[in-house]
Amino acid sequence: MSEHIVSPKIYILIFAALMILTITTVYAATVDLNAHFAGLNVIVALLIATCKAVLVILFFMHAYYSSKRTKLIVFAGFFWLAIMLSLTLGDYGSRSWDVH
Amino acid sequence: MHRTGELSGQFQTLEQQKESATLGMWLFLSTEILFFGGLFLTYTINRHTYADVFSYSSRTIKLSWGAINTVVLIGSSLTMAMSVWSAEVGKKKLVTFFLIATLVLGGVFLGIKGIEYHDKFVEHHVPGLGFDMYYCTKNPGACNLRPEDLQKERVELDELTKKMGGETAVNANSQLFFSLYFGMTGLHALHMIIGAGLLLWLIKQSMAGRFTTQYNTPVENVGLYWHFVDIVWIYLFPLLYLIDRH
């Protein structure tokens, strides 16, 4: 079989990167970034979370080494999530009525 | 599921057979992404609408437990990944060892979650069950809070009450936050419990020496599930625990 075996070295490196990103996100939450730009705290938190998720998907879940067909399914899952989020939030954001 | 790793009739090669299993698992996970996605969407709209109350409610959750649990869960993803590697290279005893390690770390996560839920019950922060954001400040000593934290809570809560125009509004909106908190972490915990069941099933088979370099699809697919549950937590942690901690 031509299946790719990911080595423990890579797993440990990814784990270390995830730990560093966890510390970074906790630290970033204690700094008032919103003072510079409204909503910057949550943007930074989500960017860090997305970096972590991408590392997990590509390496722990082997998406990086999988076939194009599997990659397409992985992409499709998140693409449909993006459709749901963007259309719903776009709808909420552009309505004249006040939800408050 | 092909239980022995032999080639089933509908496939041409073992490689194709294995790829179809991975593909199917990802297809299932894509439905899970949308399942949790709906909750994240609800969260986003409510947090945007009730920003101040969400911010305050989030700070009443202990950051330390959430941070420890993040480390524990990512650690369990590492041990899960290591058990997949052990199966792929045919180290049968290591497969069992790493599966047990993953189960233990999953148990630690759920234990800590239990402590956190207990705190919320004590503080009357559970929607519908005598919910009162003012319970701790009105009944000093009833909650397990340090005096300086209680004082800080009192100051912040007074400010929030003025801003929202009364205690009723604060309680109504913070119930929304805690409904989402319990709904999302509860659904996540349910996935962990199912994952623990799957791990037990794998451990039993692994101890019988079922997994070989040729046959390790169940380990690989439960691994995919476990890592997915980890990813959900990776988003839940900053969204629920880390709102305006400055």
Short mmCIF file of C-alpha atoms in Angstrom, two decimals:
data_model
loop_
_atom_site.label_atom_id
_atom_site.label_comp_id
_atom_site.label_asym_id
_atom_site.label_seq_id
_atom_site.Cartn_x
_atom_site.Cartn_y
_atom_site.Cartn_z
CA MET A 1 0.00 0.00 0.00
CA SER A 2 1.24 3.45 -0.84
CA GLU A 3 -0.41 4.98 2.21
CA HIS A 4 1.65 7.63 3.94
CA ILE A 5 2.63 7.00 7.56
CA VAL A 6 3.03 10.20 9.56
CA SER A 7 5.95 9.94 11.99
CA PRO A 8 5.73 10.59 15.77
CA LYS A 9 8.21 13.45 15.28
CA ILE A 10 5.65 15.38 13.21
CA TYR A 11 2.88 14.63 15.72
CA ILE A 12 5.00 15.95 18.60
CA LEU A 13 5.96 19.08 16.63
CA ILE A 14 2.30 19.77 15.85
CA PHE A 15 1.39 19.20 19.52
CA ALA A 16 4.07 21.71 20.56
CA ALA A 17 2.77 24.26 18.03
CA LEU A 18 -0.79 23.76 19.36
CA MET A 19 0.41 24.34 22.94
CA ILE A 20 2.21 27.55 21.94
CA LEU A 21 -0.93 28.77 20.13
CA THR A 22 -3.07 27.94 23.21
CA ILE A 23 -0.79 30.03 25.44
CA THR A 24 -0.86 32.82 22.82
CA THR A 25 -4.65 32.90 22.67
CA VAL A 26 -5.01 33.04 26.48
CA TYR A 27 -2.42 35.83 26.62
CA ALA A 28 -4.06 37.74 23.72
CA ALA A 29 -7.41 37.68 25.56
CA THR A 30 -5.86 39.49 28.55
CA VAL A 31 -4.67 42.38 26.35
CA ASP A 32 -7.19 45.04 25.35
CA LEU A 33 -6.82 44.86 21.58
CA ASN A 34 -10.29 46.36 21.11
CA ALA A 35 -8.78 49.72 22.08
CA HIS A 36 -6.87 49.69 18.79
CA PHE A 37 -9.64 48.37 16.60
CA ALA A 38 -13.18 47.42 17.58
CA GLY A 39 -13.58 43.65 17.69
CA LEU A 40 -9.86 42.93 17.26
CA ASN A 41 -9.83 40.63 20.33
CA VAL A 42 -12.36 38.21 18.86
CA ILE A 43 -10.73 38.39 15.40
CA VAL A 44 -7.35 37.43 16.89
CA ALA A 45 -8.95 34.66 18.99
CA LEU A 46 -10.68 33.18 15.92
CA LEU A 47 -7.57 33.48 13.76
CA ILE A 48 -5.53 31.56 16.35
CA ALA A 49 -8.30 28.94 16.71
CA THR A 50 -8.38 28.54 12.92
CA CYS A 51 -4.58 28.07 12.79
CA LYS A 52 -4.94 25.34 15.43
CA ALA A 53 -7.82 23.69 13.58
CA VAL A 54 -5.88 23.72 10.30
CA LEU A 55 -2.87 22.07 11.97
CA VAL A 56 -5.11 19.36 13.46
CA ILE A 57 -6.89 18.73 10.14
CA LEU A 58 -3.76 18.65 8.00
CA PHE A 59 -1.52 16.56 10.25
CA PHE A 60 -3.42 14.79 13.06
CA MET A 61 -6.21 13.99 10.60
CA HIS A 62 -3.82 13.37 7.70
CA ALA A 63 -5.72 15.60 5.26
CA TYR A 64 -2.37 16.89 3.96
CA TYR A 65 -1.41 13.36 2.87
CA SER A 66 -4.80 12.17 1.66
CA SER A 67 -6.13 11.80 -1.87
CA LYS A 68 -7.62 14.66 -3.87
CA ARG A 69 -11.05 13.08 -3.51
CA THR A 70 -10.83 13.07 0.29
CA LYS A 71 -9.48 16.63 0.28
CA LEU A 72 -12.51 17.69 -1.75
CA ILE A 73 -14.88 16.27 0.90
CA VAL A 74 -12.91 18.00 3.69
CA PHE A 75 -13.11 21.28 1.77
CA ALA A 76 -16.82 20.80 1.00
CA GLY A 77 -17.70 20.40 4.71
CA PHE A 78 -16.16 23.76 5.57
CA PHE A 79 -17.41 25.39 2.37
CA TRP A 80 -21.01 24.55 3.26
CA LEU A 81 -20.42 25.87 6.77
CA ALA A 82 -19.17 29.10 5.17
CA ILE A 83 -22.36 29.30 3.06
CA MET A 84 -24.53 28.86 6.16
CA LEU A 85 -22.60 31.45 8.20
CA SER A 86 -22.18 34.09 5.48
CA LEU A 87 -25.72 34.03 4.11
CA THR A 88 -27.37 34.00 7.55
CA LEU A 89 -25.14 36.70 8.99
CA GLY A 90 -25.46 38.72 5.78
CA ASP A 91 -29.23 38.51 6.14
CA TYR A 92 -29.18 39.55 9.79
CA GLY A 93 -26.73 42.37 9.14
CA SER A 94 -28.60 43.91 6.22
CA ARG A 95 -32.14 43.94 7.60
CA SER A 96 -33.78 47.21 8.48
CA TRP A 97 -35.49 45.86 11.57
CA ASP A 98 -33.64 46.11 14.84
CA VAL A 99 -33.05 42.79 16.58
CA HIS A 100 -32.30 44.48 19.90
CA MET B 1 -17.40 -2.72 7.96
CA HIS B 2 -14.79 -5.14 6.68
CA ARG B 3 -13.58 -6.63 9.92
CA THR B 4 -10.50 -8.49 8.95
CA GLY B 5 -8.78 -6.22 6.49
CA GLU B 6 -9.41 -8.64 3.66
CA LEU B 7 -10.41 -7.18 0.33
CA SER B 8 -14.17 -6.90 -0.04
CA GLY B 9 -15.63 -7.81 -3.42
CA GLN B 10 -16.68 -4.31 -4.41
CA PHE B 11 -13.15 -2.90 -4.25
CA GLN B 12 -10.25 -3.43 -6.63
CA THR B 13 -7.43 -2.83 -4.18
CA LEU B 14 -6.94 -2.60 -0.40
CA GLU B 15 -5.84 0.97 -0.92
CA GLN B 16 -9.13 1.83 -2.60
CA GLN B 17 -11.02 0.06 0.20
CA LYS B 18 -9.20 2.08 2.83
CA GLU B 19 -9.68 5.36 0.99
CA SER B 20 -13.41 4.80 0.73
CA ALA B 21 -13.54 4.30 4.52
CA THR B 22 -11.66 7.57 5.09
CA LEU B 23 -13.88 9.35 2.57
CA GLY B 24 -17.03 8.07 4.28
CA MET B 25 -15.77 9.20 7.68
CA TRP B 26 -15.08 12.69 6.37
CA LEU B 27 -18.53 12.79 4.81
CA PHE B 28 -20.00 12.01 8.24
CA LEU B 29 -17.76 14.66 9.82
CA SER B 30 -18.95 17.26 7.30
CA THR B 31 -22.50 16.74 8.60
CA GLU B 32 -21.10 17.17 12.11
CA ILE B 33 -19.45 20.45 11.06
CA LEU B 34 -22.87 21.78 10.00
CA PHE B 35 -24.50 20.35 13.14
CA PHE B 36 -22.17 22.29 15.44
CA GLY B 37 -22.09 25.16 12.91
CA GLY B 38 -25.75 25.96 13.61
CA LEU B 39 -24.94 26.41 17.30
CA PHE B 40 -21.92 28.58 16.54
CA LEU B 41 -24.15 30.70 14.28
CA THR B 42 -26.76 31.14 17.03
CA TYR B 43 -23.97 32.03 19.42
CA THR B 44 -22.54 34.64 17.03
CA ILE B 45 -25.86 36.45 16.52
CA ASN B 46 -26.67 36.48 20.24
CA ARG B 47 -23.21 37.55 21.28
CA HIS B 48 -23.37 40.42 18.81
CA THR B 49 -26.83 41.44 20.04
CA TYR B 50 -26.12 41.13 23.77
CA ALA B 51 -22.40 41.90 23.78
CA ASP B 52 -22.12 43.37 27.30
CA VAL B 53 -24.03 40.59 29.07
CA PHE B 54 -22.16 37.88 27.13
CA SER B 55 -18.88 39.48 28.07
CA TYR B 56 -19.79 39.62 31.76
CA SER B 57 -21.27 36.09 31.82
CA SER B 58 -18.15 34.68 30.17
CA ARG B 59 -15.95 36.16 32.89
CA THR B 60 -17.89 34.27 35.59
CA ILE B 61 -16.51 31.00 34.15
CA LYS B 62 -13.12 30.00 35.55
CA LEU B 63 -10.50 30.50 32.84
CA SER B 64 -8.00 28.12 34.47
CA TRP B 65 -10.24 25.02 34.10
CA GLY B 66 -10.92 25.82 30.45
CA ALA B 67 -7.24 26.33 29.69
CA ILE B 68 -6.25 23.09 31.48
CA ASN B 69 -8.95 21.22 29.58
CA THR B 70 -7.66 22.61 26.27
CA VAL B 71 -4.21 21.21 27.07
CA VAL B 72 -5.71 17.87 28.20
CA LEU B 73 -7.82 17.50 25.05
CA ILE B 74 -5.03 18.43 22.63
CA GLY B 75 -2.84 15.99 24.58
CA SER B 76 -5.45 13.29 24.00
CA SER B 77 -5.38 14.09 20.28
CA LEU B 78 -1.61 13.52 20.36
CA THR B 79 -2.00 10.11 22.05
CA MET B 80 -4.78 9.22 19.57
CA ALA B 81 -2.52 10.15 16.65
CA MET B 82 0.25 8.07 18.22
CA SER B 83 -2.03 5.03 18.45
CA VAL B 84 -2.78 5.39 14.72
CA TRP B 85 0.96 5.48 14.03
CA SER B 86 1.54 2.45 16.29
CA ALA B 87 -1.11 0.51 14.34
CA GLU B 88 0.38 1.54 10.99
CA VAL B 89 3.85 0.31 11.94
CA GLY B 90 2.48 -2.84 13.63
CA LYS B 91 3.45 -2.13 17.27
CA LYS B 92 0.48 -3.92 18.80
CA LYS B 93 1.20 -3.24 22.48
CA LEU B 94 1.75 0.46 21.82
CA VAL B 95 -1.64 0.71 20.07
CA THR B 96 -3.35 -0.48 23.27
CA PHE B 97 -1.18 1.76 25.43
CA PHE B 98 -1.96 4.91 23.45
CA LEU B 99 -5.66 4.08 23.19
CA ILE B 100 -5.84 3.71 26.98
CA ALA B 101 -3.90 6.99 27.40
CA THR B 102 -6.43 8.73 25.12
CA LEU B 103 -9.34 7.30 27.11
CA VAL B 104 -7.76 8.42 30.41
CA LEU B 105 -7.18 11.98 29.10
CA GLY B 106 -10.76 12.06 27.78
CA GLY B 107 -11.93 11.02 31.26
CA VAL B 108 -9.87 13.80 32.87
CA PHE B 109 -11.47 16.29 30.48
CA LEU B 110 -14.99 15.12 31.40
CA GLY B 111 -14.09 15.14 35.12
CA ILE B 112 -12.95 18.76 34.92
CA LYS B 113 -16.08 19.62 32.93
CA GLY B 114 -18.07 18.07 35.80
CA ILE B 115 -16.30 20.31 38.33
CA GLU B 116 -17.10 23.33 36.16
CA TYR B 117 -20.78 22.35 35.84
CA HIS B 118 -20.93 21.82 39.61
CA ASP B 119 -19.61 25.35 40.19
CA LYS B 120 -22.30 26.73 37.88
CA PHE B 121 -25.02 24.81 39.75
CA VAL B 122 -23.75 26.21 43.06
CA GLU B 123 -23.69 29.75 41.62
CA HIS B 124 -27.27 29.45 40.27
CA HIS B 125 -25.99 29.98 36.73
CA VAL B 126 -27.98 27.12 35.20
CA PRO B 127 -30.84 28.35 32.99
CA GLY B 128 -34.27 27.44 34.32
CA LEU B 129 -33.06 26.14 37.69
CA GLY B 130 -33.41 29.15 39.97
CA PHE B 131 -31.25 31.13 37.60
CA ASP B 132 -29.93 34.28 39.23
CA MET B 133 -26.79 36.16 38.18
CA TYR B 134 -27.01 38.04 41.49
CA TYR B 135 -27.06 34.92 43.67
CA CYS B 136 -23.36 35.07 44.62
CA THR B 137 -23.29 38.77 45.38
CA LYS B 138 -26.55 38.59 47.36
CA ASN B 139 -25.51 35.48 49.29
CA PRO B 140 -21.84 36.01 50.12
CA GLY B 141 -20.33 32.73 51.27
CA ALA B 142 -22.76 30.60 49.25
CA CYS B 143 -20.44 30.57 46.23
CA ASN B 144 -16.91 29.26 46.16
CA LEU B 145 -15.39 32.66 45.29
CA ARG B 146 -12.44 34.53 46.77
CA PRO B 147 -13.46 37.80 48.55
CA GLU B 148 -11.58 39.94 45.98
CA ASP B 149 -13.29 38.13 43.10
CA LEU B 150 -16.67 38.59 44.75
CA GLN B 151 -15.97 42.30 45.19
CA LYS B 152 -14.92 42.58 41.53
CA GLU B 153 -18.08 40.73 40.51
CA ARG B 154 -20.22 43.13 42.56
CA VAL B 155 -18.67 46.21 40.93
CA GLU B 156 -18.98 44.81 37.39
CA LEU B 157 -22.50 43.57 37.99
CA ASP B 158 -23.66 46.97 39.32
CA GLU B 159 -22.24 48.66 36.26
CA LEU B 160 -23.87 46.12 33.94
CA THR B 161 -27.25 46.44 35.71
CA LYS B 162 -27.22 50.23 35.21
CA LYS B 163 -26.29 49.81 31.55
CA MET B 164 -29.01 47.22 30.90
CA GLY B 165 -31.65 49.11 32.91
CA GLY B 166 -32.41 46.50 35.56
CA GLU B 167 -31.77 43.04 36.95
CA THR B 168 -34.49 41.41 34.85
CA ALA B 169 -32.75 42.33 31.59
CA VAL B 170 -29.38 41.08 32.87
CA ASN B 171 -30.87 37.76 34.00
CA ALA B 172 -32.85 37.29 30.77
CA ASN B 173 -29.86 37.91 28.52
CA SER B 174 -27.32 36.02 30.58
CA GLN B 175 -29.64 32.98 30.54
CA LEU B 176 -29.13 33.08 26.78
CA PHE B 177 -25.37 32.93 27.25
CA PHE B 178 -25.59 30.05 29.71
CA SER B 179 -28.13 28.18 27.58
CA LEU B 180 -25.59 28.32 24.77
CA TYR B 181 -22.74 27.48 27.18
CA PHE B 182 -24.50 24.36 28.47
CA GLY B 183 -25.92 23.46 25.06
CA MET B 184 -22.59 23.69 23.25
CA THR B 185 -20.31 22.23 25.93
CA GLY B 186 -22.98 19.60 26.69
CA LEU B 187 -23.21 18.49 23.07
CA HIS B 188 -19.42 18.47 22.94
CA ALA B 189 -19.27 16.38 26.13
CA LEU B 190 -21.83 13.96 24.65
CA HIS B 191 -19.52 13.53 21.66
CA MET B 192 -16.65 12.85 24.07
CA ILE B 193 -18.73 10.19 25.88
CA ILE B 194 -19.54 8.52 22.54
CA GLY B 195 -15.83 8.77 21.68
CA ALA B 196 -14.95 7.10 25.00
CA GLY B 197 -17.33 4.24 24.11
CA LEU B 198 -15.63 3.87 20.73
CA LEU B 199 -12.21 3.87 22.44
CA LEU B 200 -13.32 1.06 24.78
CA TRP B 201 -14.42 -0.92 21.73
CA LEU B 202 -11.02 -0.30 20.08
CA ILE B 203 -9.10 -1.21 23.24
CA LYS B 204 -10.93 -4.54 23.44
CA GLN B 205 -10.04 -5.36 19.83
CA SER B 206 -6.53 -4.04 20.19
CA MET B 207 -5.89 -6.26 23.24
CA ALA B 208 -7.00 -9.22 21.13
CA GLY B 209 -4.33 -8.20 18.63
CA ARG B 210 -6.77 -7.39 15.85
CA PHE B 211 -4.98 -4.36 14.45
CA THR B 212 -2.14 -4.95 12.03
CA THR B 213 -0.25 -2.94 9.44
CA GLN B 214 -2.83 -4.23 6.95
CA TYR B 215 -5.92 -3.62 9.07
CA ASN B 216 -6.18 -0.45 11.13
CA THR B 217 -9.11 1.43 9.59
CA PRO B 218 -11.18 1.49 12.84
CA VAL B 219 -8.28 3.13 14.74
CA GLU B 220 -7.81 5.64 11.93
CA ASN B 221 -11.53 6.52 11.71
CA VAL B 222 -12.14 6.80 15.46
CA GLY B 223 -9.02 8.99 15.39
CA LEU B 224 -10.66 11.27 12.81
CA TYR B 225 -13.75 11.52 15.04
CA TRP B 226 -11.68 12.24 18.15
CA HIS B 227 -9.69 14.98 16.41
CA PHE B 228 -12.91 16.52 15.11
CA VAL B 229 -14.24 16.74 18.68
CA ASP B 230 -10.92 18.37 19.60
CA ILE B 231 -11.42 21.00 16.86
CA VAL B 232 -14.90 21.85 18.20
CA TRP B 233 -13.30 22.52 21.60
CA ILE B 234 -10.54 24.59 19.97
CA TYR B 235 -13.33 27.01 18.90
CA LEU B 236 -15.48 26.67 22.04
CA PHE B 237 -12.61 27.62 24.36
CA PRO B 238 -11.92 31.15 23.02
CA LEU B 239 -15.61 31.84 22.29
CA LEU B 240 -16.97 30.85 25.71
CA TYR B 241 -14.06 31.47 28.07
CA LEU B 242 -12.06 34.28 26.51
CA ILE B 243 -14.47 37.19 25.93
CA ASP B 244 -12.87 40.43 27.17
CA ARG B 245 -10.61 38.98 29.84
CA HIS B 246 -8.62 42.25 29.87
#
